[in-house]
Amino acid sequence: VTAMEIFQTLKENHGNGFEGFIQEKVCPLPGDVMYENLGLGPAKVRELWKEIDIIVNGAATTNFYERYDVAFDTNVMGAKHICEFAKRCSKLKMLLHVSTAYVAGEQEGILLEKSFLMGETLRKDAHHLDIESERNLIKETMRELKANRSSEKTEKRTMKELGLKRARELGWPNTYVFTKAMGEMLLGHLRGDLPVVIVRPSIITSILNDPLPGWMEGIRTIDSFIVGYAKQALSIFLVDLDVILDMIPGDMVVNAMMVAMMVHSEEQAQSIYHLTSSLRNPAPCAVLVETIYSYFFCNPPLSRKKNSEPVRLSRMRVFRTLTWFRAYMAIKYRLPLEVVVSTPLNIIHYKSRGYDFGFDPKSIDWDDYFYSVHIPGVVKYLCD
């Protein structure tokens, strides 16, 4: 199955005129948000400044534990470069920036919806956040690594650890949300009178309705859990079944973005929208766990051996506390391993809201969504 399947509805609507329609609407440019003017040549930049009226910035690295230098250049400097570029566009009506719902932190399991002031942190006892100082810290660390002739592996590990260290010192859980928060700060600080909308989705999942229910590209968050169970590689899991998974289908995110662009076009203000589900229609972990078992009970996966036959999967063992999880691991794995280790080697044999526009999370039936849409999508698009 190819990514082109997502365009099947358009192909059906336009028939032989599909290619011409796409060429008229889409003009790809080899740019990069990490560079000023997006890395485009002077002639092309001047042309774009005269033509563009709406910018949607979705460029980011979403790896939670990305190298600090890479995440900073993309998520922080990228936002700065997009803002500077947008301010030069003479016809611009709107800059819409895609962030994440986790930038402002949580309180009692509820995602906060505050905006950021420049230099603000999520920890009350933390020092003021100076973005330029963070940039200098990255440069200095890289200089030291080069001076010490550190290996590529050491450089990568050091930069990953630096990002996590700085994020947690200032109150963010990982490098991704930390750098996205700094990107928002720069946008608010530099935008001037530029109309800006920031959308903050939570966990984006497969398409619910339009244009292709269940479609997704690449394994994300909860999908690794589903794939692991389907491939018989995950039989136990540590999770509180009452914890809410804040998820939102991809088409609802896109629909909300389009409405936000329409509503706030040419407003000389900044607006922030959370695209989430946990307040209006929460989905506890128990719904996902039970639906996964029900789906694969009725639709058993095939064995990976030759002449594969359907495999009846056992119900996954779920542990709510680390204490019970550790106890199970000790009985099931550690004690048998200790017996093996104590056995003489010569006898062991080893084997190798609002607007009827399709973005209200209240409309989602989570059981039906997981059973009829998302899990079949995972099986179709992600399971080899």
Short mmCIF file of N, CA and C in Angstrom, two decimals, residues 10-181:
data_model
loop_
_atom_site.label_atom_id
_atom_site.label_comp_id
_atom_site.label_asym_id
_atom_site.label_seq_id
_atom_site.Cartn_x
_atom_site.Cartn_y
_atom_site.Cartn_z
N LEU A 10 -9.58 12.13 -4.56
CA LEU A 10 -9.32 13.19 -5.54
C LEU A 10 -9.16 12.62 -6.94
N LYS A 11 -8.50 11.49 -7.04
CA LYS A 11 -8.33 10.84 -8.35
C LYS A 11 -9.66 10.48 -8.96
N GLU A 12 -10.55 9.96 -8.11
CA GLU A 12 -11.88 9.58 -8.59
C GLU A 12 -12.68 10.80 -9.01
N ASN A 13 -12.54 11.90 -8.27
CA ASN A 13 -13.28 13.12 -8.59
C ASN A 13 -12.80 13.79 -9.87
N HIS A 14 -11.49 13.75 -10.11
CA HIS A 14 -10.90 14.49 -11.24
C HIS A 14 -10.57 13.60 -12.44
N GLY A 15 -10.60 12.29 -12.23
CA GLY A 15 -10.35 11.39 -13.35
C GLY A 15 -9.03 11.67 -14.03
N ASN A 16 -9.06 11.81 -15.35
CA ASN A 16 -7.83 12.05 -16.12
C ASN A 16 -7.23 13.42 -15.86
N GLY A 17 -8.01 14.31 -15.24
CA GLY A 17 -7.49 15.64 -14.96
C GLY A 17 -6.78 15.76 -13.62
N PHE A 18 -6.57 14.61 -12.94
CA PHE A 18 -5.95 14.63 -11.61
C PHE A 18 -4.55 15.23 -11.62
N GLU A 19 -3.70 14.78 -12.52
CA GLU A 19 -2.32 15.27 -12.56
C GLU A 19 -2.27 16.77 -12.82
N GLY A 20 -3.11 17.25 -13.74
CA GLY A 20 -3.16 18.67 -14.04
C GLY A 20 -3.65 19.48 -12.85
N PHE A 21 -4.63 18.93 -12.13
CA PHE A 21 -5.15 19.60 -10.93
C PHE A 21 -4.06 19.75 -9.88
N ILE A 22 -3.29 18.68 -9.65
CA ILE A 22 -2.22 18.73 -8.65
C ILE A 22 -1.14 19.71 -9.07
N GLN A 23 -0.75 19.71 -10.33
CA GLN A 23 0.29 20.63 -10.80
C GLN A 23 -0.14 22.08 -10.68
N GLU A 24 -1.45 22.32 -10.83
CA GLU A 24 -1.98 23.69 -10.69
C GLU A 24 -1.97 24.14 -9.24
N LYS A 25 -2.21 23.21 -8.32
CA LYS A 25 -2.35 23.54 -6.90
C LYS A 25 -1.06 23.44 -6.11
N VAL A 26 -0.15 22.55 -6.51
CA VAL A 26 1.03 22.26 -5.70
C VAL A 26 2.30 22.59 -6.47
N CYS A 27 3.17 23.38 -5.83
CA CYS A 27 4.46 23.71 -6.43
C CYS A 27 5.55 23.46 -5.39
N PRO A 28 6.15 22.29 -5.36
CA PRO A 28 7.16 21.97 -4.35
C PRO A 28 8.44 22.76 -4.55
N LEU A 29 9.00 23.22 -3.44
CA LEU A 29 10.26 23.97 -3.47
C LEU A 29 11.26 23.31 -2.54
N PRO A 30 12.53 23.20 -2.92
CA PRO A 30 13.55 22.55 -2.09
C PRO A 30 14.10 23.51 -1.04
N GLY A 31 13.31 23.80 -0.02
CA GLY A 31 13.74 24.73 1.03
C GLY A 31 13.97 24.02 2.35
N ASP A 32 14.41 24.78 3.36
CA ASP A 32 14.69 24.21 4.67
C ASP A 32 14.51 25.30 5.72
N VAL A 33 13.61 25.07 6.69
CA VAL A 33 13.31 26.08 7.70
C VAL A 33 14.49 26.39 8.62
N MET A 34 15.50 25.55 8.61
CA MET A 34 16.66 25.80 9.48
C MET A 34 17.50 26.98 9.01
N TYR A 35 17.25 27.46 7.78
CA TYR A 35 18.04 28.54 7.21
C TYR A 35 17.20 29.79 6.99
N GLU A 36 17.87 30.95 6.99
CA GLU A 36 17.18 32.20 6.69
C GLU A 36 16.62 32.15 5.29
N ASN A 37 15.45 32.78 5.11
CA ASN A 37 14.75 32.74 3.83
C ASN A 37 14.48 31.32 3.38
N LEU A 38 14.45 30.39 4.36
CA LEU A 38 14.11 28.99 4.13
C LEU A 38 15.06 28.30 3.16
N GLY A 39 16.25 28.88 3.01
CA GLY A 39 17.25 28.28 2.14
C GLY A 39 16.96 28.46 0.67
N LEU A 40 16.03 29.34 0.31
CA LEU A 40 15.67 29.58 -1.09
C LEU A 40 16.50 30.69 -1.69
N GLY A 41 16.66 30.67 -3.00
CA GLY A 41 17.44 31.69 -3.70
C GLY A 41 16.74 33.04 -3.69
N PRO A 42 17.51 34.14 -3.85
CA PRO A 42 16.95 35.50 -3.79
C PRO A 42 15.79 35.74 -4.75
N ALA A 43 15.90 35.27 -5.98
CA ALA A 43 14.85 35.50 -6.98
C ALA A 43 13.55 34.82 -6.57
N LYS A 44 13.65 33.57 -6.13
CA LYS A 44 12.45 32.83 -5.72
C LYS A 44 11.82 33.43 -4.46
N VAL A 45 12.66 33.87 -3.53
CA VAL A 45 12.17 34.49 -2.30
C VAL A 45 11.37 35.75 -2.61
N ARG A 46 11.92 36.61 -3.47
CA ARG A 46 11.23 37.86 -3.83
C ARG A 46 9.89 37.57 -4.49
N GLU A 47 9.85 36.53 -5.31
CA GLU A 47 8.60 36.14 -5.98
C GLU A 47 7.57 35.66 -4.95
N LEU A 48 8.00 34.87 -4.01
CA LEU A 48 7.09 34.35 -2.99
C LEU A 48 6.57 35.45 -2.07
N TRP A 49 7.43 36.41 -1.73
CA TRP A 49 7.01 37.53 -0.89
C TRP A 49 5.84 38.29 -1.50
N LYS A 50 5.76 38.32 -2.83
CA LYS A 50 4.70 39.04 -3.52
C LYS A 50 3.42 38.21 -3.66
N GLU A 51 3.52 36.87 -3.61
CA GLU A 51 2.39 36.01 -3.94
C GLU A 51 1.68 35.37 -2.75
N ILE A 52 2.43 35.01 -1.73
CA ILE A 52 1.86 34.20 -0.63
C ILE A 52 0.90 35.01 0.23
N ASP A 53 -0.26 34.41 0.55
CA ASP A 53 -1.21 35.08 1.45
C ASP A 53 -1.46 34.28 2.73
N ILE A 54 -1.19 32.97 2.73
CA ILE A 54 -1.34 32.15 3.93
C ILE A 54 -0.15 31.20 4.04
N ILE A 55 0.40 31.11 5.23
CA ILE A 55 1.49 30.17 5.50
C ILE A 55 1.05 29.21 6.58
N VAL A 56 1.21 27.92 6.34
CA VAL A 56 0.98 26.88 7.35
C VAL A 56 2.32 26.23 7.63
N ASN A 57 2.80 26.40 8.83
CA ASN A 57 4.10 25.85 9.20
C ASN A 57 3.93 24.57 10.02
N GLY A 58 4.15 23.44 9.39
CA GLY A 58 4.10 22.16 10.08
C GLY A 58 5.46 21.51 10.16
N ALA A 59 6.51 22.24 9.73
CA ALA A 59 7.86 21.67 9.74
C ALA A 59 8.36 21.50 11.17
N ALA A 60 8.83 20.31 11.50
CA ALA A 60 9.33 20.05 12.85
C ALA A 60 10.01 18.69 12.88
N THR A 61 10.84 18.50 13.88
CA THR A 61 11.27 17.15 14.22
C THR A 61 10.47 16.76 15.46
N THR A 62 9.78 15.64 15.40
CA THR A 62 8.86 15.23 16.46
C THR A 62 9.44 14.13 17.35
N ASN A 63 10.70 13.83 17.15
CA ASN A 63 11.37 12.84 18.00
C ASN A 63 11.51 13.39 19.41
N PHE A 64 10.93 12.71 20.39
CA PHE A 64 10.97 13.19 21.78
C PHE A 64 12.40 13.36 22.29
N TYR A 65 13.29 12.51 21.82
CA TYR A 65 14.67 12.49 22.34
C TYR A 65 15.68 12.83 21.25
N GLU A 66 15.31 13.79 20.41
CA GLU A 66 16.18 14.23 19.32
C GLU A 66 17.44 14.89 19.87
N ARG A 67 18.50 14.89 19.09
CA ARG A 67 19.69 15.68 19.43
C ARG A 67 19.27 17.12 19.66
N TYR A 68 19.85 17.74 20.67
CA TYR A 68 19.45 19.11 21.02
C TYR A 68 19.72 20.07 19.88
N ASP A 69 20.88 19.93 19.21
CA ASP A 69 21.21 20.85 18.12
C ASP A 69 20.23 20.72 16.96
N VAL A 70 19.86 19.51 16.63
CA VAL A 70 18.92 19.29 15.52
C VAL A 70 17.53 19.81 15.87
N ALA A 71 17.05 19.48 17.08
CA ALA A 71 15.73 19.93 17.51
C ALA A 71 15.67 21.45 17.62
N PHE A 72 16.74 22.06 18.12
CA PHE A 72 16.79 23.52 18.26
C PHE A 72 16.76 24.20 16.89
N ASP A 73 17.58 23.72 15.97
CA ASP A 73 17.62 24.33 14.63
C ASP A 73 16.29 24.22 13.91
N THR A 74 15.59 23.10 14.08
CA THR A 74 14.33 22.88 13.37
C THR A 74 13.14 23.52 14.07
N ASN A 75 12.98 23.25 15.36
CA ASN A 75 11.77 23.66 16.07
C ASN A 75 11.83 25.08 16.63
N VAL A 76 13.03 25.59 16.89
CA VAL A 76 13.18 26.94 17.45
C VAL A 76 13.58 27.92 16.35
N MET A 77 14.74 27.71 15.75
CA MET A 77 15.19 28.60 14.68
C MET A 77 14.27 28.51 13.47
N GLY A 78 13.68 27.34 13.25
CA GLY A 78 12.73 27.19 12.15
C GLY A 78 11.53 28.10 12.31
N ALA A 79 11.00 28.20 13.54
CA ALA A 79 9.88 29.10 13.81
C ALA A 79 10.29 30.56 13.60
N LYS A 80 11.50 30.89 14.02
CA LYS A 80 12.02 32.26 13.84
C LYS A 80 12.14 32.60 12.36
N HIS A 81 12.69 31.69 11.58
CA HIS A 81 12.88 31.95 10.15
C HIS A 81 11.55 32.04 9.41
N ILE A 82 10.58 31.22 9.79
CA ILE A 82 9.25 31.28 9.19
C ILE A 82 8.60 32.63 9.49
N CYS A 83 8.74 33.08 10.74
CA CYS A 83 8.15 34.36 11.15
C CYS A 83 8.77 35.52 10.37
N GLU A 84 10.09 35.52 10.26
CA GLU A 84 10.78 36.57 9.52
C GLU A 84 10.38 36.57 8.05
N PHE A 85 10.26 35.38 7.48
CA PHE A 85 9.83 35.24 6.09
C PHE A 85 8.41 35.77 5.92
N ALA A 86 7.50 35.39 6.83
CA ALA A 86 6.10 35.79 6.75
C ALA A 86 5.93 37.30 6.81
N LYS A 87 6.74 37.97 7.64
CA LYS A 87 6.64 39.43 7.79
C LYS A 87 7.04 40.17 6.52
N ARG A 88 7.72 39.48 5.61
CA ARG A 88 8.11 40.11 4.34
C ARG A 88 7.07 39.88 3.25
N CYS A 89 6.05 39.06 3.52
CA CYS A 89 5.02 38.75 2.52
C CYS A 89 3.96 39.86 2.51
N SER A 90 3.90 40.62 1.44
CA SER A 90 3.06 41.82 1.38
C SER A 90 1.56 41.52 1.41
N LYS A 91 1.14 40.33 0.99
CA LYS A 91 -0.28 39.98 0.95
C LYS A 91 -0.70 39.05 2.08
N LEU A 92 0.16 38.82 3.03
CA LEU A 92 -0.11 37.78 4.03
C LEU A 92 -1.33 38.08 4.88
N LYS A 93 -2.23 37.12 5.00
CA LYS A 93 -3.42 37.21 5.83
C LYS A 93 -3.30 36.39 7.11
N MET A 94 -2.37 35.43 7.12
CA MET A 94 -2.36 34.48 8.22
C MET A 94 -1.08 33.64 8.22
N LEU A 95 -0.51 33.47 9.42
CA LEU A 95 0.53 32.46 9.65
C LEU A 95 -0.02 31.48 10.66
N LEU A 96 -0.21 30.24 10.26
CA LEU A 96 -0.68 29.20 11.16
C LEU A 96 0.49 28.27 11.48
N HIS A 97 0.76 28.16 12.77
CA HIS A 97 1.91 27.38 13.24
C HIS A 97 1.42 26.16 14.01
N VAL A 98 1.89 24.99 13.63
CA VAL A 98 1.50 23.75 14.30
C VAL A 98 2.49 23.45 15.43
N SER A 99 1.97 23.39 16.65
CA SER A 99 2.80 23.09 17.81
C SER A 99 2.32 21.77 18.41
N THR A 100 2.34 21.65 19.71
CA THR A 100 1.86 20.44 20.38
C THR A 100 1.16 20.80 21.67
N ALA A 101 0.14 20.05 22.05
CA ALA A 101 -0.66 20.35 23.24
C ALA A 101 0.11 20.19 24.53
N TYR A 102 1.30 19.61 24.46
CA TYR A 102 2.06 19.32 25.67
C TYR A 102 3.07 20.39 26.03
N VAL A 103 3.16 21.47 25.26
CA VAL A 103 4.16 22.51 25.52
C VAL A 103 3.93 23.23 26.84
N ALA A 104 2.65 23.40 27.24
CA ALA A 104 2.35 24.17 28.44
C ALA A 104 2.24 23.31 29.69
N GLY A 105 2.50 22.00 29.56
CA GLY A 105 2.48 21.12 30.71
C GLY A 105 1.08 20.65 31.08
N GLU A 106 1.03 19.88 32.18
CA GLU A 106 -0.22 19.32 32.66
C GLU A 106 -0.43 19.64 34.14
N GLN A 107 -1.69 19.62 34.56
CA GLN A 107 -2.03 19.80 35.97
C GLN A 107 -3.17 18.84 36.29
N GLU A 108 -2.87 17.87 37.17
CA GLU A 108 -3.84 16.83 37.53
C GLU A 108 -4.38 16.12 36.30
N GLY A 109 -3.47 15.83 35.34
CA GLY A 109 -3.84 15.10 34.14
C GLY A 109 -4.49 15.92 33.05
N ILE A 110 -4.70 17.21 33.29
CA ILE A 110 -5.33 18.09 32.30
C ILE A 110 -4.27 18.94 31.62
N LEU A 111 -4.29 18.96 30.30
CA LEU A 111 -3.34 19.76 29.54
C LEU A 111 -3.64 21.24 29.70
N LEU A 112 -2.64 22.02 30.07
CA LEU A 112 -2.83 23.46 30.26
C LEU A 112 -2.84 24.18 28.92
N GLU A 113 -3.56 25.29 28.88
CA GLU A 113 -3.75 26.00 27.60
C GLU A 113 -3.17 27.41 27.62
N LYS A 114 -2.24 27.66 28.49
CA LYS A 114 -1.65 28.99 28.62
C LYS A 114 -0.77 29.32 27.40
N SER A 115 -0.61 30.63 27.16
CA SER A 115 0.36 31.10 26.18
C SER A 115 1.66 31.40 26.90
N PHE A 116 2.73 31.60 26.15
CA PHE A 116 4.04 31.80 26.75
C PHE A 116 4.52 33.23 26.61
N LEU A 117 5.16 33.72 27.67
CA LEU A 117 5.94 34.95 27.59
C LEU A 117 7.38 34.56 27.34
N MET A 118 8.12 35.42 26.67
CA MET A 118 9.52 35.14 26.38
C MET A 118 10.29 34.89 27.68
N GLY A 119 10.98 33.76 27.73
CA GLY A 119 11.81 33.44 28.88
C GLY A 119 11.10 32.70 29.99
N GLU A 120 9.79 32.44 29.84
CA GLU A 120 9.03 31.75 30.88
C GLU A 120 9.37 30.26 30.90
N THR A 121 9.36 29.66 32.09
CA THR A 121 9.60 28.23 32.22
C THR A 121 8.42 27.56 32.89
N LEU A 122 8.40 26.24 32.90
CA LEU A 122 7.33 25.50 33.56
C LEU A 122 7.65 25.18 35.01
N ARG A 123 8.86 25.48 35.43
CA ARG A 123 9.23 25.26 36.83
C ARG A 123 9.36 26.60 37.53
N LYS A 124 8.64 26.76 38.64
CA LYS A 124 8.66 28.02 39.37
C LYS A 124 10.03 28.33 39.95
N ASP A 125 10.77 27.29 40.29
CA ASP A 125 12.08 27.50 40.90
C ASP A 125 13.21 27.51 39.87
N ALA A 126 12.85 27.43 38.59
CA ALA A 126 13.88 27.41 37.55
C ALA A 126 14.30 28.81 37.17
N HIS A 127 15.50 28.93 36.67
CA HIS A 127 16.00 30.23 36.21
C HIS A 127 15.28 30.65 34.92
N HIS A 128 15.39 31.91 34.61
CA HIS A 128 14.83 32.48 33.38
C HIS A 128 15.38 31.74 32.15
N LEU A 129 14.54 31.45 31.21
CA LEU A 129 14.95 30.78 29.99
C LEU A 129 15.43 31.80 28.96
N ASP A 130 16.69 31.75 28.63
CA ASP A 130 17.28 32.65 27.62
C ASP A 130 17.58 31.82 26.38
N ILE A 131 16.80 32.04 25.33
CA ILE A 131 16.93 31.22 24.12
C ILE A 131 18.29 31.38 23.46
N GLU A 132 18.81 32.62 23.48
CA GLU A 132 20.14 32.83 22.89
C GLU A 132 21.21 32.10 23.68
N SER A 133 21.06 32.05 24.99
CA SER A 133 22.01 31.31 25.82
C SER A 133 21.95 29.81 25.52
N GLU A 134 20.73 29.31 25.25
CA GLU A 134 20.60 27.90 24.88
C GLU A 134 21.32 27.62 23.56
N ARG A 135 21.19 28.56 22.65
CA ARG A 135 21.88 28.41 21.36
C ARG A 135 23.40 28.41 21.55
N ASN A 136 23.87 29.31 22.40
CA ASN A 136 25.31 29.38 22.66
C ASN A 136 25.81 28.13 23.38
N LEU A 137 24.97 27.57 24.27
CA LEU A 137 25.34 26.34 24.96
C LEU A 137 25.53 25.20 23.96
N ILE A 138 24.65 25.13 22.99
CA ILE A 138 24.77 24.10 21.96
C ILE A 138 26.06 24.28 21.17
N LYS A 139 26.33 25.52 20.76
CA LYS A 139 27.54 25.80 19.98
C LYS A 139 28.80 25.46 20.78
N GLU A 140 28.83 25.84 22.05
CA GLU A 140 30.00 25.59 22.88
C GLU A 140 30.20 24.08 23.09
N THR A 141 29.13 23.38 23.31
CA THR A 141 29.23 21.93 23.49
C THR A 141 29.75 21.26 22.23
N MET A 142 29.28 21.72 21.08
CA MET A 142 29.76 21.16 19.82
C MET A 142 31.23 21.48 19.60
N ARG A 143 31.65 22.68 19.99
CA ARG A 143 33.08 23.05 19.84
C ARG A 143 33.95 22.13 20.70
N GLU A 144 33.50 21.86 21.92
CA GLU A 144 34.27 20.98 22.80
C GLU A 144 34.34 19.56 22.24
N LEU A 145 33.23 19.09 21.69
CA LEU A 145 33.21 17.75 21.11
C LEU A 145 34.18 17.66 19.92
N LYS A 146 34.18 18.69 19.09
CA LYS A 146 35.09 18.70 17.94
C LYS A 146 36.54 18.80 18.40
N ALA A 147 36.80 19.66 19.40
CA ALA A 147 38.16 19.81 19.91
C ALA A 147 38.70 18.51 20.49
N ASN A 148 37.81 17.74 21.11
CA ASN A 148 38.21 16.46 21.70
C ASN A 148 38.18 15.31 20.69
N ARG A 149 37.86 15.65 19.45
CA ARG A 149 37.78 14.66 18.38
C ARG A 149 36.87 13.48 18.77
N SER A 150 35.74 13.85 19.32
CA SER A 150 34.78 12.83 19.76
C SER A 150 34.20 12.09 18.56
N SER A 151 33.88 10.85 18.77
CA SER A 151 33.29 10.04 17.71
C SER A 151 31.87 10.52 17.42
N GLU A 152 31.35 10.12 16.27
CA GLU A 152 29.98 10.50 15.89
C GLU A 152 28.98 9.95 16.91
N LYS A 153 29.25 8.75 17.41
CA LYS A 153 28.37 8.13 18.40
C LYS A 153 28.37 8.93 19.70
N THR A 154 29.54 9.37 20.14
CA THR A 154 29.66 10.17 21.36
C THR A 154 28.98 11.52 21.19
N GLU A 155 29.18 12.13 20.03
CA GLU A 155 28.55 13.43 19.74
C GLU A 155 27.04 13.32 19.79
N LYS A 156 26.50 12.28 19.16
CA LYS A 156 25.05 12.08 19.13
C LYS A 156 24.50 11.87 20.54
N ARG A 157 25.16 11.02 21.32
CA ARG A 157 24.71 10.74 22.68
C ARG A 157 24.78 11.99 23.56
N THR A 158 25.86 12.75 23.43
CA THR A 158 26.04 13.96 24.24
C THR A 158 24.98 14.99 23.93
N MET A 159 24.66 15.18 22.66
CA MET A 159 23.67 16.17 22.28
C MET A 159 22.25 15.74 22.67
N LYS A 160 21.98 14.45 22.64
CA LYS A 160 20.68 13.95 23.11
C LYS A 160 20.53 14.19 24.61
N GLU A 161 21.59 13.85 25.35
CA GLU A 161 21.56 14.01 26.81
C GLU A 161 21.45 15.48 27.21
N LEU A 162 22.11 16.36 26.46
CA LEU A 162 22.05 17.79 26.75
C LEU A 162 20.63 18.32 26.59
N GLY A 163 19.95 17.91 25.51
CA GLY A 163 18.58 18.35 25.28
C GLY A 163 17.64 17.91 26.39
N LEU A 164 17.74 16.65 26.79
CA LEU A 164 16.90 16.14 27.87
C LEU A 164 17.21 16.83 29.19
N LYS A 165 18.49 17.05 29.47
CA LYS A 165 18.91 17.71 30.71
C LYS A 165 18.33 19.12 30.80
N ARG A 166 18.47 19.90 29.75
CA ARG A 166 17.98 21.27 29.76
C ARG A 166 16.45 21.30 29.82
N ALA A 167 15.78 20.40 29.11
CA ALA A 167 14.31 20.34 29.14
C ALA A 167 13.82 20.07 30.56
N ARG A 168 14.38 19.07 31.21
CA ARG A 168 13.91 18.68 32.53
C ARG A 168 14.30 19.69 33.61
N GLU A 169 15.43 20.35 33.44
CA GLU A 169 15.82 21.39 34.40
C GLU A 169 14.84 22.55 34.38
N LEU A 170 14.20 22.79 33.23
CA LEU A 170 13.30 23.93 33.08
C LEU A 170 11.82 23.53 33.11
N GLY A 171 11.54 22.24 33.30
CA GLY A 171 10.16 21.81 33.53
C GLY A 171 9.47 21.06 32.42
N TRP A 172 10.14 20.83 31.31
CA TRP A 172 9.53 20.08 30.21
C TRP A 172 9.98 18.63 30.23
N PRO A 173 9.15 17.70 29.77
CA PRO A 173 9.49 16.28 29.88
C PRO A 173 10.51 15.77 28.88
N ASN A 174 10.61 16.43 27.74
CA ASN A 174 11.55 15.95 26.73
C ASN A 174 11.97 17.09 25.79
N THR A 175 12.92 16.80 24.95
CA THR A 175 13.51 17.81 24.05
C THR A 175 12.50 18.34 23.05
N TYR A 176 11.60 17.48 22.58
CA TYR A 176 10.62 17.88 21.57
C TYR A 176 9.72 18.99 22.08
N VAL A 177 9.02 18.77 23.20
CA VAL A 177 8.08 19.79 23.69
C VAL A 177 8.82 21.03 24.18
N PHE A 178 10.02 20.86 24.69
CA PHE A 178 10.85 21.99 25.13
C PHE A 178 11.18 22.92 23.97
N THR A 179 11.65 22.35 22.87
CA THR A 179 12.01 23.18 21.71
C THR A 179 10.79 23.75 21.02
N LYS A 180 9.67 23.03 21.03
CA LYS A 180 8.44 23.58 20.46
C LYS A 180 7.94 24.75 21.29
N ALA A 181 8.10 24.69 22.61
CA ALA A 181 7.72 25.81 23.48
C ALA A 181 8.57 27.04 23.17
#
